[in-house]
Short mmCIF file of C-alpha atoms (C1' of nucleotides) in Angstrom, two decimals:
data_model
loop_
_atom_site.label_atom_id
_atom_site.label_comp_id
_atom_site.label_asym_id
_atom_site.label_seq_id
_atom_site.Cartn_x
_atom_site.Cartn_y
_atom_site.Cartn_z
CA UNK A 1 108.29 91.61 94.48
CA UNK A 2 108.31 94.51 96.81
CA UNK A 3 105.60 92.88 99.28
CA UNK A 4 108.81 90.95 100.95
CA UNK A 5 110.62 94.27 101.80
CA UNK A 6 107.32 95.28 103.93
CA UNK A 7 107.62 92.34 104.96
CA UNK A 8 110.83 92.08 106.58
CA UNK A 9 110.36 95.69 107.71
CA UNK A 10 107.45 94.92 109.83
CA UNK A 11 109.52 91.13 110.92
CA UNK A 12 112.00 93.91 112.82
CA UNK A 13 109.29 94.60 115.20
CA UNK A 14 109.09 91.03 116.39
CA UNK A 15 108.31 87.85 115.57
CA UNK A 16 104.79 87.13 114.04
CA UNK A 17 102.66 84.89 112.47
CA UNK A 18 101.10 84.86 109.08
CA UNK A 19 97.55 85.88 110.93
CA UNK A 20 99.55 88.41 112.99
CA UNK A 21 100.70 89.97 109.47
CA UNK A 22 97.96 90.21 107.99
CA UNK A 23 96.32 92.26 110.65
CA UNK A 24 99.22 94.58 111.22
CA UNK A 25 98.76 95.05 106.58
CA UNK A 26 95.00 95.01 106.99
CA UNK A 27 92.61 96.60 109.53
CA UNK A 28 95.98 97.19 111.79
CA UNK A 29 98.74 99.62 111.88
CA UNK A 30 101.05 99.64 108.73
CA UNK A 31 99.87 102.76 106.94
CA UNK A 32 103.01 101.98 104.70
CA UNK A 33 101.63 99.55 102.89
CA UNK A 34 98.39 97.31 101.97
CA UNK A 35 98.66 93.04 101.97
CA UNK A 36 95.81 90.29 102.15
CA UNK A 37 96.57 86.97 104.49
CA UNK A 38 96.55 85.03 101.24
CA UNK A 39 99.43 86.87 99.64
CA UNK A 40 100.97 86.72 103.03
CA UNK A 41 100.51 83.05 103.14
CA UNK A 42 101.99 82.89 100.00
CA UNK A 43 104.79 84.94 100.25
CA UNK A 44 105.93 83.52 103.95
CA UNK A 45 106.50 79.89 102.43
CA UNK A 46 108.48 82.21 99.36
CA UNK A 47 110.76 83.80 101.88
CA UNK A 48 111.25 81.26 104.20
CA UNK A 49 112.22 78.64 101.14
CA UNK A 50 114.68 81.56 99.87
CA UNK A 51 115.96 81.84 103.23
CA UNK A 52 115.18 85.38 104.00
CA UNK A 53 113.43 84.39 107.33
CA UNK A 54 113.21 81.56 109.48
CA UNK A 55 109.58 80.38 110.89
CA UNK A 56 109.63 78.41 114.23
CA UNK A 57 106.32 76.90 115.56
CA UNK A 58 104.73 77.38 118.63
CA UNK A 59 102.18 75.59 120.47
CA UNK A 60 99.38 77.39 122.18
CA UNK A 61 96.71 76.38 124.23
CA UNK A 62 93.04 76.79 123.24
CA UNK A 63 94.27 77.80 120.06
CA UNK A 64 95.72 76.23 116.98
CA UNK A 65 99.56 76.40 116.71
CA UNK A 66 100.96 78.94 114.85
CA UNK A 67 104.50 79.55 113.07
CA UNK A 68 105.96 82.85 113.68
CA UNK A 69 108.72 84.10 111.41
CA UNK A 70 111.95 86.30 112.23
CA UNK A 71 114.35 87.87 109.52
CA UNK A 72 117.41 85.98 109.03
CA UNK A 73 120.88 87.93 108.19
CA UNK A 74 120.73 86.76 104.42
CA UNK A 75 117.05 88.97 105.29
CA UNK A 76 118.76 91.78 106.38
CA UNK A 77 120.86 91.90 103.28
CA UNK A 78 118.07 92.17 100.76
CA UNK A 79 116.12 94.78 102.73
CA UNK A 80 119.59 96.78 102.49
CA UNK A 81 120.53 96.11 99.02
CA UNK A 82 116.24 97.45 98.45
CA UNK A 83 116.80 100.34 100.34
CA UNK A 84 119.96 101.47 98.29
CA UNK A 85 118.28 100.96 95.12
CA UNK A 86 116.00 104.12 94.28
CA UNK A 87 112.58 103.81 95.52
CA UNK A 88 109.96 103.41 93.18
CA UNK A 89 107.40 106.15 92.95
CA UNK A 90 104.30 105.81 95.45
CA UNK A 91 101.67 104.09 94.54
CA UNK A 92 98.22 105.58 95.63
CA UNK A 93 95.03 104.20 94.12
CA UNK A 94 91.53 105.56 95.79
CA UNK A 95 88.64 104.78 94.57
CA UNK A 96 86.66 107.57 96.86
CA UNK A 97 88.66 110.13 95.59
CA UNK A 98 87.85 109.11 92.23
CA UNK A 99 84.15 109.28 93.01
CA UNK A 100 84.87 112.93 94.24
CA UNK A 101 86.28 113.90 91.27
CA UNK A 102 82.97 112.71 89.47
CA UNK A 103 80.35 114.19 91.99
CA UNK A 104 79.48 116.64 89.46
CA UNK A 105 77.52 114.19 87.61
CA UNK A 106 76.61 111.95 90.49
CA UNK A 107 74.15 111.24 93.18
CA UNK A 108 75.85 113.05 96.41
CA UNK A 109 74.46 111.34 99.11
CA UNK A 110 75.94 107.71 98.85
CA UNK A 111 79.31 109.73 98.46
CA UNK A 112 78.77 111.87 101.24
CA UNK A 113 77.80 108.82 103.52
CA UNK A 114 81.55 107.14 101.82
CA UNK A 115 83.34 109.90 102.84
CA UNK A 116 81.82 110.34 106.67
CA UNK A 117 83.01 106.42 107.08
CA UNK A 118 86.10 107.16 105.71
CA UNK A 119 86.67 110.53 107.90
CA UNK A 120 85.75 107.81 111.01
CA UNK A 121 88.28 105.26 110.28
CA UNK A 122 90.82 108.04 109.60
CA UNK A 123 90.15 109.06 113.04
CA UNK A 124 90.24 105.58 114.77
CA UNK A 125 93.47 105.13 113.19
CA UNK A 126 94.41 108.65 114.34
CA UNK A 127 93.78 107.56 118.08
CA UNK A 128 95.59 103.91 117.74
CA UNK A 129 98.60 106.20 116.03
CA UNK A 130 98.71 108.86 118.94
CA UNK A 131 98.97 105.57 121.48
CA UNK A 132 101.84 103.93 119.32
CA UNK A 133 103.97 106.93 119.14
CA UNK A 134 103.23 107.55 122.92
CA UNK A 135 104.67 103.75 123.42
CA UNK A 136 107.50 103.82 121.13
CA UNK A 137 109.07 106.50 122.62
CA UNK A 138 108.62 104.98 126.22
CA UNK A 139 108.39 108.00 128.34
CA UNK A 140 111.17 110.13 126.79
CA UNK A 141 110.10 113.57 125.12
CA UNK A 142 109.77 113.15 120.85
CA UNK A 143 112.94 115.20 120.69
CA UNK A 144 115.22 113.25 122.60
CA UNK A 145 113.95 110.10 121.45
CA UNK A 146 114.47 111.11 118.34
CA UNK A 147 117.60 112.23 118.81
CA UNK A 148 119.10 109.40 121.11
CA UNK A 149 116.31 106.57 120.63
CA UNK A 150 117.86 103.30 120.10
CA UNK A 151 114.59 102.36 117.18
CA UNK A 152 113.36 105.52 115.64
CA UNK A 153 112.04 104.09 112.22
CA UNK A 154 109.17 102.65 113.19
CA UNK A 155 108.56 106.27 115.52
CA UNK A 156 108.98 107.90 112.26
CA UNK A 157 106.59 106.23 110.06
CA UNK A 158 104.28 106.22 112.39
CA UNK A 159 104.35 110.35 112.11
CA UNK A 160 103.98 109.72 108.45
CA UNK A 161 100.72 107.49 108.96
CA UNK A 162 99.40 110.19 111.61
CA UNK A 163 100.15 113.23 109.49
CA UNK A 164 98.13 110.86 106.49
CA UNK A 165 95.33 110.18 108.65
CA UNK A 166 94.90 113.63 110.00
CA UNK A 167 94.89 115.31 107.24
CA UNK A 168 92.54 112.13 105.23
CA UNK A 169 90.39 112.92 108.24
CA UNK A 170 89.97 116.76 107.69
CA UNK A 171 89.52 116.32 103.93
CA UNK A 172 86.85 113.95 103.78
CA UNK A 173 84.82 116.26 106.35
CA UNK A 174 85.28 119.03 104.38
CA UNK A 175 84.14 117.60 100.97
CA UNK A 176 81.15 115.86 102.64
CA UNK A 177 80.32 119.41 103.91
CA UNK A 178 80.98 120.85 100.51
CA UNK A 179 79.01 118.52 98.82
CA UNK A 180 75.99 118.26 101.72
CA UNK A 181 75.46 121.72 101.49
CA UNK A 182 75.94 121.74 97.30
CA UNK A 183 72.77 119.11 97.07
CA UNK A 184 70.53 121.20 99.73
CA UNK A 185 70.95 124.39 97.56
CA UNK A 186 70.30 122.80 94.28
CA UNK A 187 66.72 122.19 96.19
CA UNK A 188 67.37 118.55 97.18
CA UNK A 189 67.09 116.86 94.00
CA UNK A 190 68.82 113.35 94.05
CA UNK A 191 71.02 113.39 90.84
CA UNK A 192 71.85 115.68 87.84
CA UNK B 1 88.67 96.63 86.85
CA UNK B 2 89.09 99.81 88.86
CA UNK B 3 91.42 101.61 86.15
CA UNK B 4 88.29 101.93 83.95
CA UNK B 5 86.65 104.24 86.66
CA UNK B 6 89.39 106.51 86.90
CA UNK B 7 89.74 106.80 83.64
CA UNK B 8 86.01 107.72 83.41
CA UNK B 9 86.79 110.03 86.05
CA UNK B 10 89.54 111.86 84.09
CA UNK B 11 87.90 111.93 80.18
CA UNK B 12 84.82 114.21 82.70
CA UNK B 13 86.95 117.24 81.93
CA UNK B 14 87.50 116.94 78.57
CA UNK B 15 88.65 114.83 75.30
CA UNK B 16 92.19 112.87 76.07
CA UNK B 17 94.20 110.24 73.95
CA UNK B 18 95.82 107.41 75.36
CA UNK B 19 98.81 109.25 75.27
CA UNK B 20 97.47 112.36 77.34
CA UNK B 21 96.55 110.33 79.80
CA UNK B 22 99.56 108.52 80.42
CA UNK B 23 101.09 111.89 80.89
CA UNK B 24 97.68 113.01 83.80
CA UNK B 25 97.93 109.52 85.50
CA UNK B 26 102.11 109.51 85.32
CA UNK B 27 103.91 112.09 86.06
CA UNK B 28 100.83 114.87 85.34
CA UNK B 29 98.45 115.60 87.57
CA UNK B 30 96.21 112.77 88.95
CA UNK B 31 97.13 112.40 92.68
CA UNK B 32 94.39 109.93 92.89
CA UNK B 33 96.01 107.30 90.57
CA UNK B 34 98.66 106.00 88.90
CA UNK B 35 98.66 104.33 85.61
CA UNK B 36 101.15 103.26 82.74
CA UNK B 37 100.56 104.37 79.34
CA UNK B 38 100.14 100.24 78.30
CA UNK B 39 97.64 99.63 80.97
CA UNK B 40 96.02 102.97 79.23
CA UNK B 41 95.80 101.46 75.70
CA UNK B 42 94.98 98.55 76.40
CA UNK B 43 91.76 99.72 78.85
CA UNK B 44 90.99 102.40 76.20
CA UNK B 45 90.76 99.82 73.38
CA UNK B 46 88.64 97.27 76.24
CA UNK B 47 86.40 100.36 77.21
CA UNK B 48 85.91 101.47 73.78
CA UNK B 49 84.61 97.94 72.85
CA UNK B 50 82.43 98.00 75.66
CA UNK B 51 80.98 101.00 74.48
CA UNK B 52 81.57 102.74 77.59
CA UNK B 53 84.18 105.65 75.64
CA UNK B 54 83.91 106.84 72.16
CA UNK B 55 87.29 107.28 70.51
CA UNK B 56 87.57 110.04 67.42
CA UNK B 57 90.81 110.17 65.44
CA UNK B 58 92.24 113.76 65.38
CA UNK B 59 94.65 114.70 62.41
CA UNK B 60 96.95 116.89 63.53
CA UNK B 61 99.86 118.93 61.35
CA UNK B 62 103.60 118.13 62.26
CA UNK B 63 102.71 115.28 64.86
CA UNK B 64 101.10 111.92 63.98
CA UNK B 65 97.53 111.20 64.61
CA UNK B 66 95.80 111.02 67.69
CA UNK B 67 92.46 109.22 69.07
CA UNK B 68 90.97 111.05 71.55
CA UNK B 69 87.93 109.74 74.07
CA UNK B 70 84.56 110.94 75.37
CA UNK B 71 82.54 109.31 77.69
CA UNK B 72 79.13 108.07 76.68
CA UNK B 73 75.91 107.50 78.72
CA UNK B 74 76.89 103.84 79.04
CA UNK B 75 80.17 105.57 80.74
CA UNK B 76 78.11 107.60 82.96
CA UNK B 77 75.74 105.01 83.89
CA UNK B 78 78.73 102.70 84.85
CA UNK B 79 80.58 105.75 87.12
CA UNK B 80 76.98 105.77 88.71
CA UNK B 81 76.66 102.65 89.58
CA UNK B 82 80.47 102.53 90.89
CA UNK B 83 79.64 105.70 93.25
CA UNK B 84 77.09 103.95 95.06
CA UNK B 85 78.68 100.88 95.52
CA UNK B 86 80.65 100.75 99.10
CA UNK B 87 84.10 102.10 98.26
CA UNK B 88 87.36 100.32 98.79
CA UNK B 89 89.79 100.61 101.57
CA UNK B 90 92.90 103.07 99.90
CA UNK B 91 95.24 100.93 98.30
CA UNK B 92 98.89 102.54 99.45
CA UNK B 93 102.01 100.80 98.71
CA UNK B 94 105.30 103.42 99.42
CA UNK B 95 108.81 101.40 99.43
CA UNK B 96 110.17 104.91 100.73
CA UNK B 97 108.41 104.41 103.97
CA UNK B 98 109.30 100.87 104.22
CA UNK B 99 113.16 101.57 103.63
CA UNK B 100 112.60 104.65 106.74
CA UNK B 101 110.76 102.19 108.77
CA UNK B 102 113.37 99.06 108.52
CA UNK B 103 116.29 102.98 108.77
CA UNK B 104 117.81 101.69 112.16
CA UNK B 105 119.22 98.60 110.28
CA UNK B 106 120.15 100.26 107.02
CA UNK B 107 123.15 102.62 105.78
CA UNK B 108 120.88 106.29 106.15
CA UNK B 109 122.71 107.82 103.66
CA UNK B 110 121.10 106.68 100.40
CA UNK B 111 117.41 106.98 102.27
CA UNK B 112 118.61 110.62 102.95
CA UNK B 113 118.67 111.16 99.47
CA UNK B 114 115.89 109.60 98.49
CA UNK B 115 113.69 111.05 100.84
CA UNK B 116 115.36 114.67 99.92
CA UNK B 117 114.60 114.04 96.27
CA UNK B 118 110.97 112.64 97.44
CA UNK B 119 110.61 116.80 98.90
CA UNK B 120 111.57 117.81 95.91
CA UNK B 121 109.42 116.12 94.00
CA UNK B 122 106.25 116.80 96.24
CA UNK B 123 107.36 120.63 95.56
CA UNK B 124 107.02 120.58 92.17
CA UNK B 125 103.45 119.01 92.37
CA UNK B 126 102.49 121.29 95.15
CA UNK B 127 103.26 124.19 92.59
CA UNK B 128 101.35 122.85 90.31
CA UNK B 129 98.39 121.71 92.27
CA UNK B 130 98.21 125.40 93.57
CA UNK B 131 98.22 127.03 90.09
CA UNK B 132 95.52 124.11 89.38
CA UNK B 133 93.15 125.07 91.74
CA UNK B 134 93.66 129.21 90.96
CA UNK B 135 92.91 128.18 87.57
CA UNK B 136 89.69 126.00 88.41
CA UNK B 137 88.03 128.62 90.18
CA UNK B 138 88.41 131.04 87.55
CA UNK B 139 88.77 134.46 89.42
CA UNK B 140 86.49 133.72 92.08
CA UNK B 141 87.50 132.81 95.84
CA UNK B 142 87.52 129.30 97.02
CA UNK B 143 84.31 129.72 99.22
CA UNK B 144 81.86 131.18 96.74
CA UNK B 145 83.19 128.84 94.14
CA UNK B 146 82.95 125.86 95.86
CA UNK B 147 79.17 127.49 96.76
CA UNK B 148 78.26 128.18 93.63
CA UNK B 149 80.82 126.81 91.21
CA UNK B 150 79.43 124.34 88.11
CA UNK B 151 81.99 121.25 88.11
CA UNK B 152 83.88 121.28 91.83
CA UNK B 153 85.01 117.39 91.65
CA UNK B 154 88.24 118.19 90.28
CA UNK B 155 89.05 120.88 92.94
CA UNK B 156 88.32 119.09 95.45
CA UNK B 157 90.31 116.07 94.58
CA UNK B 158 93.04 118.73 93.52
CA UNK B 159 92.94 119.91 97.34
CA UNK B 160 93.26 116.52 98.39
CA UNK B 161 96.20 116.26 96.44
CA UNK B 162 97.55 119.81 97.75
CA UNK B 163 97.30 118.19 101.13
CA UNK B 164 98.85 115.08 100.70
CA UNK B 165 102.04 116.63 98.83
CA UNK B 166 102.12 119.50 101.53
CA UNK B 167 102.23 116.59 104.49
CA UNK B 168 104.56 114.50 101.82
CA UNK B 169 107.13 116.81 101.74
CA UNK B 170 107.42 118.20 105.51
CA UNK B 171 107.80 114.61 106.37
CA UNK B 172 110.32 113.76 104.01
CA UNK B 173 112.33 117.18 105.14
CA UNK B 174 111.98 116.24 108.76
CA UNK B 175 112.91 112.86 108.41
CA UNK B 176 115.70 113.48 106.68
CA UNK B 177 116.95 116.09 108.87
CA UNK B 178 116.53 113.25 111.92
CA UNK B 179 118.11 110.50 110.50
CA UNK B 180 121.46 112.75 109.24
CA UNK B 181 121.60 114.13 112.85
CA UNK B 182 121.55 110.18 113.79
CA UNK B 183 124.04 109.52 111.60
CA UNK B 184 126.30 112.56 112.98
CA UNK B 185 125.96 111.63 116.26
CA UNK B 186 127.11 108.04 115.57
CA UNK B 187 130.63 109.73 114.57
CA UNK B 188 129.95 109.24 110.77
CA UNK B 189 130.05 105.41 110.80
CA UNK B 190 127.95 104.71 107.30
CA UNK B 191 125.95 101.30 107.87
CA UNK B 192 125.54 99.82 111.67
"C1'" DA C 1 123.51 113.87 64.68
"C1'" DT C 2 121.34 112.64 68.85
"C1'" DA C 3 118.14 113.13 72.32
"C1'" DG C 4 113.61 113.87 73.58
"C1'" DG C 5 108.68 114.38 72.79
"C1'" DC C 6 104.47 112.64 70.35
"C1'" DA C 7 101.73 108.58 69.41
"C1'" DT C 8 100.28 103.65 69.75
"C1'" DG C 9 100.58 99.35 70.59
"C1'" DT C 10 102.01 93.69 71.60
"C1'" DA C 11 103.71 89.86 74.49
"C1'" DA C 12 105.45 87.57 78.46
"C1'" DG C 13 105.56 87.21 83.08
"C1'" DC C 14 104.67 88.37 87.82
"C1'" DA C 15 101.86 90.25 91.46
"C1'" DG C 16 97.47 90.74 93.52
"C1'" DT C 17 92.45 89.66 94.14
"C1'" DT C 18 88.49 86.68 94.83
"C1'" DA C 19 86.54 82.55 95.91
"C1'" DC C 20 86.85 78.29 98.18
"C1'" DA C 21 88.25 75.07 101.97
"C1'" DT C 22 88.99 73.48 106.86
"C1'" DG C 23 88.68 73.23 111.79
"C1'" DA C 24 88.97 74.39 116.75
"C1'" DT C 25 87.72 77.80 120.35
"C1'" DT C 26 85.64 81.69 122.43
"C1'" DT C 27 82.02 85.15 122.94
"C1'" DA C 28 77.27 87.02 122.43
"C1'" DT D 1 73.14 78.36 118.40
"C1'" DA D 2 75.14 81.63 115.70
"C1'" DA D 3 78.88 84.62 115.00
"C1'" DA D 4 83.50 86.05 115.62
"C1'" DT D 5 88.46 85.03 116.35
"C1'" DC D 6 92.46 82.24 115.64
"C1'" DA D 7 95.06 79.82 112.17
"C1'" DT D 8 96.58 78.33 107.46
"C1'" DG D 9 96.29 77.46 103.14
"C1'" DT D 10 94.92 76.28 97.56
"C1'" DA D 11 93.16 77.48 92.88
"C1'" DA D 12 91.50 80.31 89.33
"C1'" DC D 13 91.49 84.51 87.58
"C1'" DT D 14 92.44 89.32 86.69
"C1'" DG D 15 95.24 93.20 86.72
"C1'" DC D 16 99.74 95.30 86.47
"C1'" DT D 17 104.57 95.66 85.21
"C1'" DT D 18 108.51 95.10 82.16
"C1'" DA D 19 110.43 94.60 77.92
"C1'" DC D 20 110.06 95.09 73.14
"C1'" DA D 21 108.54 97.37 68.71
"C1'" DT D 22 107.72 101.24 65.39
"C1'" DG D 23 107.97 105.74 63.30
"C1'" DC D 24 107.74 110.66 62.60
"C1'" DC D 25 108.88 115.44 64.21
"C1'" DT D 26 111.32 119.04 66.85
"C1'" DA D 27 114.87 121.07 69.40
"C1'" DT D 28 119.83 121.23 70.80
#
DNA sequence: ATAGGCATGTAAGCAGTTACATGATTTA
DNA sequence: TAAATCATGTAACTGCTTACATGCCTAT
């Protein structure tokens, strides 16, 4: 049950709604973690039954209403008794790299298409990234903010998700080079 | 029923039991996946079934039997088809990064550690992944092995890996470093 | 002796994915 | 008029985790 900690994490940047959630764990921002709108859903009613947040609904027009959700103190108190436990090891599960480490017996070029898309959305993400940090900080140098900021943790794992992206980025380049020019010396036959 | 391709991916270079690769896809080597030892009997035994691995029992003196796995041609056929199909968006799921994003609410001192012991740990496997990727290329240099070299999948995936624990660990370091001058500065008070 | 490594599983429960369902509004 | 966005869910299924179970061998 470790989806509610993200959760409440990403609940101290604001109030949102279940849709609002799910883009910030989907196509959006949080590189920390990885969360459909059904699970979301799901674990919203969960939460706000247990206590750990509080929805309120607003009414919008030319839209449908929507219930946004902020953490409550009894909130607070579970994402610090999480973050004094000892964090679990990451969890990383890719199926492209997992093709790479097969290519040997593959067919290269679907891969090497794969990995160009994948070096793409590393570097839209890269781009949205180099904004956020830009914002977060509001004018003030990195240093400073870092050292005097009022809200550094979301400054700092956005440096996490940049330094993932850039370096996802260069890697999937590379490889697709790798492999590219692998498939045109082996005198452009299709598979092994 | 992603497991299954890994899995595939990993029995490429060479014959593994169960047990081996609980050790490659725990604490060993794959940086590409994670998976327990019961998820790994119980997809050997599926996979096996399936026909996709063969299993042959290995008696071995002082130690109790082993069944070790090859991949077939129904294996291969199925990694094929699994290459070409449009890959899935990285699954990542880190509670370390949530606990350093939700840090301006939480007692630093326990994420200190755990983000120092995180360094460590990415240490260790960047050790490792460099002696990997010596050994890999067998005397030759990186360039005219990846050029020329027979089976490059798992050196590139082990440079992905190299990357990822290189990044891992400065950010840990640097993190920590910022949140314990944070803490410092806010004359040693232990939880806001 | 006791802890740790080797070796393989079963069973229960929880978390996550996929498919389905609805409906209004805005944009192409 | 079709597609995309906003907005929220349910239901069935699959996959993953946690706990339990066994037994022999080696090193401290």
């Amino acid at each position: 049950m470790a989806l509610r900690h993200a959760v409440l994490a990403a609940l101290l940047d604001g109030e949102y709604s279940g849709y609002q959630l799910a883009k910030i764990f989907d196509v959006g921002v949080a590189d920390f973690w990885y969360a459909s709108p059904q699970q979301l859903y799901a674990e919203l009613t969960r939460m706000e039954a247990g206590g750990l947040v509080a929805g309120r609904r607003v009414t919008q027009e030319g839209r449908p209403d929507k219930r946004v959700f902020t953490v409550t103190d009894a909130g607070i108190a579970e994402l610090a008794a999480f973050a004094a436990a000892p964090a679990k090891p990451l969890l990383l599960r890719d199926d492209l790299i997992v093709k790479v480490h097969a290519s040997d017996l593959l067919d290269p070029a679907p891969l090497v298409v794969q990995l160009r898309e994948r070096a793409e959305q590393a570097a839209a993400k890269l781009e949205l990234f180099e904004k956020m940090l830009v914002r977060l900080r509001g004018g003030l140098e990195e240093e400073p903010f870092l050292r005097r900021g009022e809200r550094v943790g979301p400054y700092l794992t956005c440096q996490a998700g940049l330094r993932w992206e850039r370096q996802m980025h260069e890697w999937c380049l590379q490889t697709a080079r790798t492999l590219e020019e692998r498939a045109a010396r082996h005198g452009g036959r299709t598979a092994p």
